[in-house]
Tab-separated table of C-alpha atoms and ligand atoms in Angstrom:
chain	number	residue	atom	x	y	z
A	1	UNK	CA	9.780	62.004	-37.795
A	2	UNK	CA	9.079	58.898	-36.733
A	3	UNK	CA	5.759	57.321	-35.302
A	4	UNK	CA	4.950	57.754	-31.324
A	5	UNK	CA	2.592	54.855	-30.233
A	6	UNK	CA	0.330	55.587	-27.088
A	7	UNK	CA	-2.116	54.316	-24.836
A	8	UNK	CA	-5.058	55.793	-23.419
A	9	UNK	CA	-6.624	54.327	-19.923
A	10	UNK	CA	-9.950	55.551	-18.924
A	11	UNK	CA	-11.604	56.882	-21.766
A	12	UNK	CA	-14.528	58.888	-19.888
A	13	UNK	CA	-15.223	62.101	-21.059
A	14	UNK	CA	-11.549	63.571	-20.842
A	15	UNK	CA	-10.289	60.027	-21.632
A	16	UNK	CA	-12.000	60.969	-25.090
A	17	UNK	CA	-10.603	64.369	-25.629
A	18	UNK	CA	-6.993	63.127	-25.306
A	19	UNK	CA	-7.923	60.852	-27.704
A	20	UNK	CA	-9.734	63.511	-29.918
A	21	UNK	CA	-6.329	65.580	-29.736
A	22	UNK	CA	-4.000	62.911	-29.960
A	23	UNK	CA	-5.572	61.963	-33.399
A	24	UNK	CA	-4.967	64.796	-35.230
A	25	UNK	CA	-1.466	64.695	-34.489
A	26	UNK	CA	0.476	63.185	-37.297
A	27	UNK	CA	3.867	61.727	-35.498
A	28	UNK	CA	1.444	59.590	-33.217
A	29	UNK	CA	-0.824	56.489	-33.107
A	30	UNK	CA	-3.143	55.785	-30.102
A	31	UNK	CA	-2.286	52.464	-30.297
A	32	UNK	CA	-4.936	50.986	-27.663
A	33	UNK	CA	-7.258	52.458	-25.101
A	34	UNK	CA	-8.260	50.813	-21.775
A	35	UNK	CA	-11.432	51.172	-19.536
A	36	UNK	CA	-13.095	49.223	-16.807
A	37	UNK	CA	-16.509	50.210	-18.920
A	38	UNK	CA	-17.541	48.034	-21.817
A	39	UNK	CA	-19.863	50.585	-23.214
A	40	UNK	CA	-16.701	53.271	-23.327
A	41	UNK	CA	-14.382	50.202	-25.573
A	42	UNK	CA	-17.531	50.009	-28.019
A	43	UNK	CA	-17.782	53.750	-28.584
A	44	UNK	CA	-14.032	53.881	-29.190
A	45	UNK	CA	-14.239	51.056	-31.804
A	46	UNK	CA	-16.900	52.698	-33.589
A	47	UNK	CA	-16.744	56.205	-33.346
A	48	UNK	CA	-12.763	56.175	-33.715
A	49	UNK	CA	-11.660	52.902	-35.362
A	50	UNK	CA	-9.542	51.290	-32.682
A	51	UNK	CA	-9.482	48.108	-32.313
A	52	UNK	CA	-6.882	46.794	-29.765
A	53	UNK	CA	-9.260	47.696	-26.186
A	54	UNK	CA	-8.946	46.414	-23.220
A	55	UNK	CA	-10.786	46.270	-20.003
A	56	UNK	CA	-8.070	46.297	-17.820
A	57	UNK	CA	-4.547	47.907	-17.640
A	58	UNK	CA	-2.128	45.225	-16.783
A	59	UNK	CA	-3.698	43.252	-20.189
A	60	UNK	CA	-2.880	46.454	-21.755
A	61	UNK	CA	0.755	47.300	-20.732
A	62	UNK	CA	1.483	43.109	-21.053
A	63	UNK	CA	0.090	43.319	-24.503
A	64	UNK	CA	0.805	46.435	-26.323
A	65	UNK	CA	4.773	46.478	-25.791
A	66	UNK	CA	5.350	48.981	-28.546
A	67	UNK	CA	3.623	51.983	-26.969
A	68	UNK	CA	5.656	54.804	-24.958
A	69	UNK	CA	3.419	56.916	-23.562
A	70	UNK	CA	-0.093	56.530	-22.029
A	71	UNK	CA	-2.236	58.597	-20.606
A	72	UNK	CA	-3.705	58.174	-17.691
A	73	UNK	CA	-7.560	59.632	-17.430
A	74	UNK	CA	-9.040	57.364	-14.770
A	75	UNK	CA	-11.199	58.872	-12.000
A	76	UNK	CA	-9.152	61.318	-9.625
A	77	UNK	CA	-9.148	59.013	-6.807
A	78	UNK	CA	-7.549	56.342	-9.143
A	79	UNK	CA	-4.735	57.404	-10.773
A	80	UNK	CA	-1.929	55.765	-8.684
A	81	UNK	CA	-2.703	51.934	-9.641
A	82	UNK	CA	-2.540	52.649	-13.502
A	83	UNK	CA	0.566	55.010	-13.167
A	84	UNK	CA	2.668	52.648	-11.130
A	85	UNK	CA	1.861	50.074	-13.988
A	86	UNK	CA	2.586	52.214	-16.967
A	87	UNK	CA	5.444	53.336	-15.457
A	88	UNK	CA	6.962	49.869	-14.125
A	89	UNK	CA	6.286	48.519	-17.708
A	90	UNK	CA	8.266	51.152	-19.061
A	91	UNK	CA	6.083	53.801	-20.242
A	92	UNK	CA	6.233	57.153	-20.130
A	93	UNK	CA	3.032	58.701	-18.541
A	94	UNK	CA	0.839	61.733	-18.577
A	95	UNK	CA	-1.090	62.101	-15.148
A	96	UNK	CA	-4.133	64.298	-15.558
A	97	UNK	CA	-5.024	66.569	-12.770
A	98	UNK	CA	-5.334	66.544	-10.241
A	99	UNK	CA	-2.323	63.683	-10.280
A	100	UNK	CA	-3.201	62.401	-7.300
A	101	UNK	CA	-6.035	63.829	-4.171
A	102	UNK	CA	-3.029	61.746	-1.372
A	103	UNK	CA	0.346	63.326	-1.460
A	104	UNK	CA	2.242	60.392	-0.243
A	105	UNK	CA	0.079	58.119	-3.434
A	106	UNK	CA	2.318	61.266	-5.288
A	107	UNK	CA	5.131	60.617	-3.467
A	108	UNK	CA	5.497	57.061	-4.855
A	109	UNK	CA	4.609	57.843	-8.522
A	110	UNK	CA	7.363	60.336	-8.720
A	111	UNK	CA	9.611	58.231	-7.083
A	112	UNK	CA	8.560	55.251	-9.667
A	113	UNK	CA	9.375	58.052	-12.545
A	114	UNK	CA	12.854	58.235	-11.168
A	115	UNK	CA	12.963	54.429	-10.413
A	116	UNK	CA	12.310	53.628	-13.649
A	117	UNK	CA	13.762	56.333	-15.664
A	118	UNK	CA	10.722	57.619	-17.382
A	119	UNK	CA	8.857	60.814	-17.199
A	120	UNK	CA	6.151	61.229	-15.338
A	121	UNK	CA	4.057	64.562	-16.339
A	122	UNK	CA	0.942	66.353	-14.898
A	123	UNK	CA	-1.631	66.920	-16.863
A	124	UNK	CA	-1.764	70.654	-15.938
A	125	UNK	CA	-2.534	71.994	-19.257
A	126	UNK	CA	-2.892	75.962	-18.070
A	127	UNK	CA	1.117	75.833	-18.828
A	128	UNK	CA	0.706	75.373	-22.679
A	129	UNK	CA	-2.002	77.924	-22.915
A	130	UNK	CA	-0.512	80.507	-24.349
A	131	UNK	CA	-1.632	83.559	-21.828
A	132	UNK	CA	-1.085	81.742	-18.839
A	133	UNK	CA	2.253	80.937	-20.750
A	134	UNK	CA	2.704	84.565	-21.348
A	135	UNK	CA	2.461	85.489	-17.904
A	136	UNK	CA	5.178	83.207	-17.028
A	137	UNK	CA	7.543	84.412	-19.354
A	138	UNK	CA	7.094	88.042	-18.669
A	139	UNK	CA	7.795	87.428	-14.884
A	140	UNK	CA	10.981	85.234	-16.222
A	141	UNK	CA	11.813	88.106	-18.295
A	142	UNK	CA	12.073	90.942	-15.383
A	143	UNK	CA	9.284	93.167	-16.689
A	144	UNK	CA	7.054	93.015	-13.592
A	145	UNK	CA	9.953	91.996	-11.302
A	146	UNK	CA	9.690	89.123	-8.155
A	147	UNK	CA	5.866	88.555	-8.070
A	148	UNK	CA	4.438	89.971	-4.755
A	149	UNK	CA	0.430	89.172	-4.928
A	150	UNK	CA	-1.010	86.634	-6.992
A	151	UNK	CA	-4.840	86.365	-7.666
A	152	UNK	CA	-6.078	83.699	-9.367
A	153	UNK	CA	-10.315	83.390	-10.109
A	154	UNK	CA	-12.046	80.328	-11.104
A	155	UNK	CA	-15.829	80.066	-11.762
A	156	UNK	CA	-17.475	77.044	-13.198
A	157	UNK	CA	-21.038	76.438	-14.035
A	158	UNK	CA	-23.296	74.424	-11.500
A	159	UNK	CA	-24.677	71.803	-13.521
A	160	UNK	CA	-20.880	70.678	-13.563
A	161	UNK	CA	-20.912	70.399	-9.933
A	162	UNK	CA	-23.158	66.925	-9.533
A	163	UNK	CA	-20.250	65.200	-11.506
A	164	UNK	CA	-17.158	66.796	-10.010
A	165	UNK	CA	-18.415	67.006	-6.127
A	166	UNK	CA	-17.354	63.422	-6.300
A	167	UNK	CA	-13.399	65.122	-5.875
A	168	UNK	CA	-13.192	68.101	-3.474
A	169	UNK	CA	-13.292	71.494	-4.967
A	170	UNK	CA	-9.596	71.936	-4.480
A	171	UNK	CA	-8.512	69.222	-6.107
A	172	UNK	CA	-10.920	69.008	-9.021
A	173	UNK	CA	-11.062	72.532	-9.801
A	174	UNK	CA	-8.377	74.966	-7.872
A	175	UNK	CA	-5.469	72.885	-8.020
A	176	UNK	CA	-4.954	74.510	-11.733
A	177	UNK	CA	-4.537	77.264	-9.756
A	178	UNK	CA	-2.310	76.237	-7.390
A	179	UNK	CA	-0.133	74.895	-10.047
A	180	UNK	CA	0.197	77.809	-11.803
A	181	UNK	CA	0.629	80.148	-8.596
A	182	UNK	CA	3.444	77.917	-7.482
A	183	UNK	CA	4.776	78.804	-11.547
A	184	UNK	CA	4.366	82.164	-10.992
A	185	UNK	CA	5.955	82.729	-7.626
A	186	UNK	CA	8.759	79.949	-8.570
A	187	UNK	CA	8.725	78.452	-5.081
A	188	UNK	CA	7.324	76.433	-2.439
A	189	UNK	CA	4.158	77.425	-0.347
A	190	UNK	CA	4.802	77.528	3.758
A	191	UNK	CA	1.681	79.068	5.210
A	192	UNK	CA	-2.279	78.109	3.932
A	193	UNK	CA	-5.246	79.055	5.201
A	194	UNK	CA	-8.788	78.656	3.914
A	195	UNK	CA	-12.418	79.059	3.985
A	196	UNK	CA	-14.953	77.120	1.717
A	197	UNK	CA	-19.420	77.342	1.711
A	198	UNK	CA	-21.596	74.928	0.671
A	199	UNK	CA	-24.646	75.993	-0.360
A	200	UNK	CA	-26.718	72.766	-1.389
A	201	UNK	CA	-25.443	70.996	1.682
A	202	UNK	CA	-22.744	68.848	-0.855
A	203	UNK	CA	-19.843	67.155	1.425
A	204	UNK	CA	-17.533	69.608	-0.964
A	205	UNK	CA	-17.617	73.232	-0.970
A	206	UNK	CA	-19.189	75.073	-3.585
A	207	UNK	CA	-17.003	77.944	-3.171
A	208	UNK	CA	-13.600	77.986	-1.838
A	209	UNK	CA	-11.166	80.624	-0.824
A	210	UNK	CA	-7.484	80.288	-0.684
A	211	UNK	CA	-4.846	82.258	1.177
A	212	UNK	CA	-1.388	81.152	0.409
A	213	UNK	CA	2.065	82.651	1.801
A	214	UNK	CA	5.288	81.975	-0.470
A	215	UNK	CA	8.582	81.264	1.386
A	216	UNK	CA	9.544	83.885	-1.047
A	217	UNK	CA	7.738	86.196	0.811
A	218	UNK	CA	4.912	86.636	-2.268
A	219	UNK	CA	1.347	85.677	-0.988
A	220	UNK	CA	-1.276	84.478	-3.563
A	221	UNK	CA	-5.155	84.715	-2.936
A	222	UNK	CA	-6.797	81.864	-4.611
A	223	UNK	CA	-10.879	82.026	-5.069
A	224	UNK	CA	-12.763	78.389	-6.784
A	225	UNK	CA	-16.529	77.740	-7.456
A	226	UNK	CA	-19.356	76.294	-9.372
A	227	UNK	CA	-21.797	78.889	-9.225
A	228	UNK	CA	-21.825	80.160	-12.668
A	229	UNK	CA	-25.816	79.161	-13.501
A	230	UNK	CA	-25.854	76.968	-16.459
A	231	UNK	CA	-28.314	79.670	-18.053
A	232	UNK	CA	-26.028	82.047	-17.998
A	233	UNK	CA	-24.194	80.567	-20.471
A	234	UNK	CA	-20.796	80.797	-19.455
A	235	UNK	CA	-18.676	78.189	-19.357
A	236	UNK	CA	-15.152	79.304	-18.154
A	237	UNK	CA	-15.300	82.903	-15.970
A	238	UNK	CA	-11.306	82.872	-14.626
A	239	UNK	CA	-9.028	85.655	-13.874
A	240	UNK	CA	-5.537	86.205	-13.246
A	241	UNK	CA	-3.377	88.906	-11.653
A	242	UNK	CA	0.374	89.018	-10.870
A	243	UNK	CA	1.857	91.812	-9.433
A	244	UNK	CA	5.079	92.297	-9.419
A	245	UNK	CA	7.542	94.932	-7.401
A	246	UNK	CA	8.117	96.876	-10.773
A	247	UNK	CA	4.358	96.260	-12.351
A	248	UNK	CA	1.161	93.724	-12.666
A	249	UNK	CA	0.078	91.658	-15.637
A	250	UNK	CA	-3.307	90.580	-15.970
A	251	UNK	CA	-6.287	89.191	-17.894
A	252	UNK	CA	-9.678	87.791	-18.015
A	253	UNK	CA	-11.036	84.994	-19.745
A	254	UNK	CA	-14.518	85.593	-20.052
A	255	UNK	CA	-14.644	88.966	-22.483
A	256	UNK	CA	-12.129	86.992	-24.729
A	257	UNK	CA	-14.379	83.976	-24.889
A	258	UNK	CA	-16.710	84.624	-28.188
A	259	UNK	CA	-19.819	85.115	-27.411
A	260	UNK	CA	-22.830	84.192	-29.219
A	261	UNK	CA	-26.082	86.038	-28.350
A	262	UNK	CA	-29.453	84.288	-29.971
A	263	UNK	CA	-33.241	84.549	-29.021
A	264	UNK	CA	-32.587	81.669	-26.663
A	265	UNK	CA	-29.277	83.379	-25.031
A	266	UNK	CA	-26.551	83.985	-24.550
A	267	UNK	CA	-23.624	81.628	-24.607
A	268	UNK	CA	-19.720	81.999	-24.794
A	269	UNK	CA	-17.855	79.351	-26.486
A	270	UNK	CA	-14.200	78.730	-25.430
A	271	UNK	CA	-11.621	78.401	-27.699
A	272	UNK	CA	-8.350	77.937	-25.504
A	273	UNK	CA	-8.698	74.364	-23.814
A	274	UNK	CA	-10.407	71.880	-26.182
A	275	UNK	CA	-12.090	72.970	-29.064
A	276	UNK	CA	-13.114	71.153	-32.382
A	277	UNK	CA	-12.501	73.724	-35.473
A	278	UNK	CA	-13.315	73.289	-39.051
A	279	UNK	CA	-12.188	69.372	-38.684
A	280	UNK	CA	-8.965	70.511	-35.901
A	281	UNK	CA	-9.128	70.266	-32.478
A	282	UNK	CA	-7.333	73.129	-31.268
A	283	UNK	CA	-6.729	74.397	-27.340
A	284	UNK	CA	-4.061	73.632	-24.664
A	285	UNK	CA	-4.747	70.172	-24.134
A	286	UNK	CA	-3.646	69.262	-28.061
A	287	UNK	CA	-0.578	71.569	-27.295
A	288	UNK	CA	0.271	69.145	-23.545
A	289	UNK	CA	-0.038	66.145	-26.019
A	290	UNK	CA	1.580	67.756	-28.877
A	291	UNK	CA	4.928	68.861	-26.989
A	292	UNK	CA	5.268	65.586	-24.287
A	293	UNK	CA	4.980	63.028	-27.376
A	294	UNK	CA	7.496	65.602	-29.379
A	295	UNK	CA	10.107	65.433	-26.126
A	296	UNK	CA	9.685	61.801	-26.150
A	297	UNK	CA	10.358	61.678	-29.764
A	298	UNK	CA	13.574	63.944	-29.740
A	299	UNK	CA	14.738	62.845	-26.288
A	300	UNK	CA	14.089	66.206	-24.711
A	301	UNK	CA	13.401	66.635	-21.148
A	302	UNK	CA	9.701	67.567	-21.124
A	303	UNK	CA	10.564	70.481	-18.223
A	304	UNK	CA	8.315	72.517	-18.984
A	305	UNK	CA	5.991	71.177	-16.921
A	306	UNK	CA	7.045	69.461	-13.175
A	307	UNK	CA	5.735	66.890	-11.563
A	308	UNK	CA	7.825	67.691	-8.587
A	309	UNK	CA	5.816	71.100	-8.547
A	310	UNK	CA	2.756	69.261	-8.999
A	311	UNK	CA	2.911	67.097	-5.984
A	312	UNK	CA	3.413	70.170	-4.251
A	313	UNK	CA	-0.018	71.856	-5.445
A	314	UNK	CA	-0.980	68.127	-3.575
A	315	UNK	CA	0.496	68.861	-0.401
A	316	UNK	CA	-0.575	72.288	-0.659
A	317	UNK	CA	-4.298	71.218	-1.960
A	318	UNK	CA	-4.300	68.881	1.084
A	319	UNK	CA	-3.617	71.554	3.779
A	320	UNK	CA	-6.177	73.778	2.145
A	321	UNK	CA	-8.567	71.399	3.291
A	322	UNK	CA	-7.487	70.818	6.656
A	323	UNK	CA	-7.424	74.437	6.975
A	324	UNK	CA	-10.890	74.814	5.449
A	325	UNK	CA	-12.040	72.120	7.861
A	326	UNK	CA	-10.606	73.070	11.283
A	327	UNK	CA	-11.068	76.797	10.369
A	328	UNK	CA	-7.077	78.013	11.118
A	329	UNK	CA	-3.987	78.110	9.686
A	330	UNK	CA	-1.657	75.466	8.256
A	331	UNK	CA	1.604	75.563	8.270
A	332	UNK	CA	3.599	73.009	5.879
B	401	LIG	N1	-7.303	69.125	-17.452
B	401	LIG	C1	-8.607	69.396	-17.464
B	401	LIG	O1	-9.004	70.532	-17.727
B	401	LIG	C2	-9.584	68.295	-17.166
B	401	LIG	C3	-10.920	68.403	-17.587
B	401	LIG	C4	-11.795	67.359	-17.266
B	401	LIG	C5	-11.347	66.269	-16.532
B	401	LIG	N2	-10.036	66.212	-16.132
B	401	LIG	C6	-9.546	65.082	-15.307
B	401	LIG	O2	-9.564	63.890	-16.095
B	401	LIG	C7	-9.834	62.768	-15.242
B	401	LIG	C8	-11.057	62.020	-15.760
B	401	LIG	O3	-12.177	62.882	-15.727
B	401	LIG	P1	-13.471	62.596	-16.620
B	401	LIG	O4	-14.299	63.809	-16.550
B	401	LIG	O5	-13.069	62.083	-17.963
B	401	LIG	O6	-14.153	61.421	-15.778
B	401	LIG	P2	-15.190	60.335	-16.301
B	401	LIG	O7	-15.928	59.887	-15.093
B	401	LIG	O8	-15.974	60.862	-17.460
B	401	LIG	O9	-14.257	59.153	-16.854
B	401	LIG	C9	-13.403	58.363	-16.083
B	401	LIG	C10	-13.260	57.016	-16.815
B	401	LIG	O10	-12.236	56.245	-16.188
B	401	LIG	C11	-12.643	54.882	-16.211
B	401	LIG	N3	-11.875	54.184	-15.170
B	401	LIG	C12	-11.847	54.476	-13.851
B	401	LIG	N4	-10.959	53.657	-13.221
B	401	LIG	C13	-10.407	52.862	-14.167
B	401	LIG	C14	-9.398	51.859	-14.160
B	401	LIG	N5	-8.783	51.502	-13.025
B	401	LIG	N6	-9.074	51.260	-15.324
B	401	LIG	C15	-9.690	51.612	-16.468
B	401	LIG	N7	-10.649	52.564	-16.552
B	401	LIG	C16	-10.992	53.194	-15.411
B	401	LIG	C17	-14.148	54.935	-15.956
B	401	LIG	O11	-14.808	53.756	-16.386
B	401	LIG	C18	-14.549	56.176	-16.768
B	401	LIG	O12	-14.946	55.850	-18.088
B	401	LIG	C19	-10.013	63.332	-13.825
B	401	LIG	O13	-8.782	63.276	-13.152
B	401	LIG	C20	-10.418	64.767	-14.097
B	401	LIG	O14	-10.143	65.666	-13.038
B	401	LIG	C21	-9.153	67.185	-16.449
């Protein structure tokens, strides 16, 4: 197999876990990494050995002609600039979630992707872990039938919350959801309406509520917040429920987390999105990376994954907060 060179811009603390996982893949080379923050280029020189940084993409993309694929792990709010660069140089591009927090800035990357003939995916990893994968495949197999009602929990912990109310709640932390209910019901949302509280008095909601109607008919009841208290211990709390008209599929992430109880606490440590194992790191973010760089390398359409269903979850995420706002319903 031969050698996949790629690019990393904005090497924050995500920024360094696609690094982490792209590593330990053996087909690729993370060829250079980019970030407007000195003191990020000198950890990645000596904590991972590269050498070609740079400050600032356009140096990057001018400079580093032989890499395919970058990734692009800048703040929410600034993914647009990077991606229309990558993408204009000729790169292929992962987008981490959410892509984009302006549907029309999503708009023009995906029309870019098709402009320049190279993919553009979303770095919506909850595809390539393997029971949210499951669940998709059982509804594509007929064994629950057309999905009806779709419930989809996410609970984070607070101390998460003074970095992430930067991005609102939908778009930091329910648009996984929204992804993966527009997976699930295999169709386009035509009817939103939503609720969200604050309880410190933050600009974003602590805890949002969802209520989405399918064209198909299937309506979805999405639920987001960050009030898991960081004593608890609990890092991911999510739960998923898809019923179909011939039967419902289901599970819960926090009994299957592995929990450690001490004299100090208890804590649950989550193996399924980025994990470092006995020298591996192992999760769904290593499998995003593992599969887009092996499409590249084969020539395979990475369709999984869709960025046109992505921008969607944008359009969607953006009436949700209308709705939320002006207290009534939103009609796309
Ligand atoms: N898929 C997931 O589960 C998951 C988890 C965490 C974060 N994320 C996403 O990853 C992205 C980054 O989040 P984070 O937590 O790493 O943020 P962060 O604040 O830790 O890092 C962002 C980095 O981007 C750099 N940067 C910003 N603009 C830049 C530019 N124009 N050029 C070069 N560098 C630039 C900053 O200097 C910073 O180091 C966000 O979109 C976030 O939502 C996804």
């Amino acid at each position: 197999m031969r050698t996949l060179k790629v690019g990393i811009i904005g090497l924050g603390n995500w920024g360094l876990s696609h690094l982490e996982a792209y590593r330990q893949l053996p087909f690729v080379e993370v060829a250079a990494v980019c970030d407007a923050n000195p003191e990020r280029l000198r950890s990645a020189k000596e904590q991972y050995g590269i050498t070609n940084v740079y400050a600032d993409a356009q140096t990057m993309l001018n400079q580093e002609a032989d890499i395919e694929l970058v990734s692009i792990v800048t703040f929410e709010r600034n993914h647009l600039q990077p991606t229309l660069l990558a993408l204009e140089a000729g790169k292929h591009v992962i987008v981490e979630k959410p892509i984009t927090t302006d549907p029309e800035e999503a708009r023009q990357m995906l029309a870019a992707s098709r402009q320049y003939g190279r993919y553009a995916v979303p770095g919506h990893l909850l595809r390539f872990e393997p029971k949210y994968a499951e669940i998709k495949q059982i509804i594509e197999n007929g064994q629950i039938g057309k999905p009806v009602s779709i419930y989809l929990k996410r609970s984070r912990e607070n101390g998460l919350f003074a970095t992430y109310q930067r991005t609102h709640t939908v778009f930091e932390l329910m648009i996984h959801d929204l992804d993966q209910a527009i997976w699930y019901a295999g169709g386009k949302v035509k009817k939103v309406y939503a609720t969200g509280r604050t309880v410190t008095g933050a600009e974003t909601p602590e805890i949002l509520w969802a209520q989405l109607q399918f064209e198909s008919g299937a309506v979805a009841v999405l639920h987001s917040n960050w009030m898991t208290p960081d004593a608890a211990g609990i890092a991911i709390n999510d739960y998923t429920e898809v019923i179909g008209e011939k039967g419902i599929v289901q599970f819960d992430t926090n009994p299957a987390g592995v929990q450690v109880w001490t004299s100090s606490g208890r804590s649950t440590t989550d193996v399924s999105i980025h994990h470092r194992q006995n020298g591996r790191v192992i999760g769904c973010l290593a499998e995003q990376l593992n599969y887009v760089s092996q499409c590249i390398i084969y020539g395979r359409n990475p369709d999984w994954i869709s960025f046109e269903d992505a921008l969607h979850g944008i359009e969607v995420a953006d009436a949700i907060v209308k709705s939320a706002a002006e207290g009534k319903e939103i009609i796309l």
